[in-house]
């Protein structure tokens, strides 16, 4: 699955190779997501350092839990954006069924069974 955020981007889901369309997201939304991902990236590097320094396992697990929470918050931002912008636009464009099908496919992969 490929998801990129830019002024115009496409979502390509393995089950929906033909599902590709322009999405417009605000620069503010894109900036928030990129900033959060950059912080998460830094936290992951910190965990690698902790492992190299042989830090206590519980300490490492706490940091992993923090990263999971941060990733969940990024996913929530993306989902909120998708629902408020992309789904609304698809409803206006008459492509709502295709958009919902793609979202369900993504959620099936994202949410635990």
Coordinates of C-alpha atoms in Angstrom, one line a residue, residues 19 21 82-104:
X19 CA -8.3 3.2 -7.5
X21 CA -7.4 9.8 -8.0
X82 CA -9.9 11.3 4.7
X83 CA -13.4 11.4 6.1
X84 CA -13.8 15.1 6.1
X85 CA -12.2 15.9 2.8
X86 CA -11.9 12.8 0.5
X87 CA -15.1 11.0 1.4
X88 CA -17.1 14.3 1.2
X89 CA -15.5 15.0 -2.2
X90 CA -16.2 11.5 -3.5
X91 CA -19.9 11.9 -2.5
X92 CA -20.1 15.1 -4.5
X93 CA -18.2 13.5 -7.5
X94 CA -20.4 10.4 -7.5
X95 CA -17.5 8.1 -6.6
X96 CA -18.5 7.4 -3.0
X97 CA -18.9 3.6 -3.4
X98 CA -15.4 3.2 -4.8
X99 CA -14.0 5.5 -2.1
X100 CA -15.7 3.6 0.7
X101 CA -14.6 0.2 -0.7
X102 CA -11.0 1.4 -0.8
X103 CA -11.3 2.8 2.8
X104 CA -12.7 -0.6 4.0

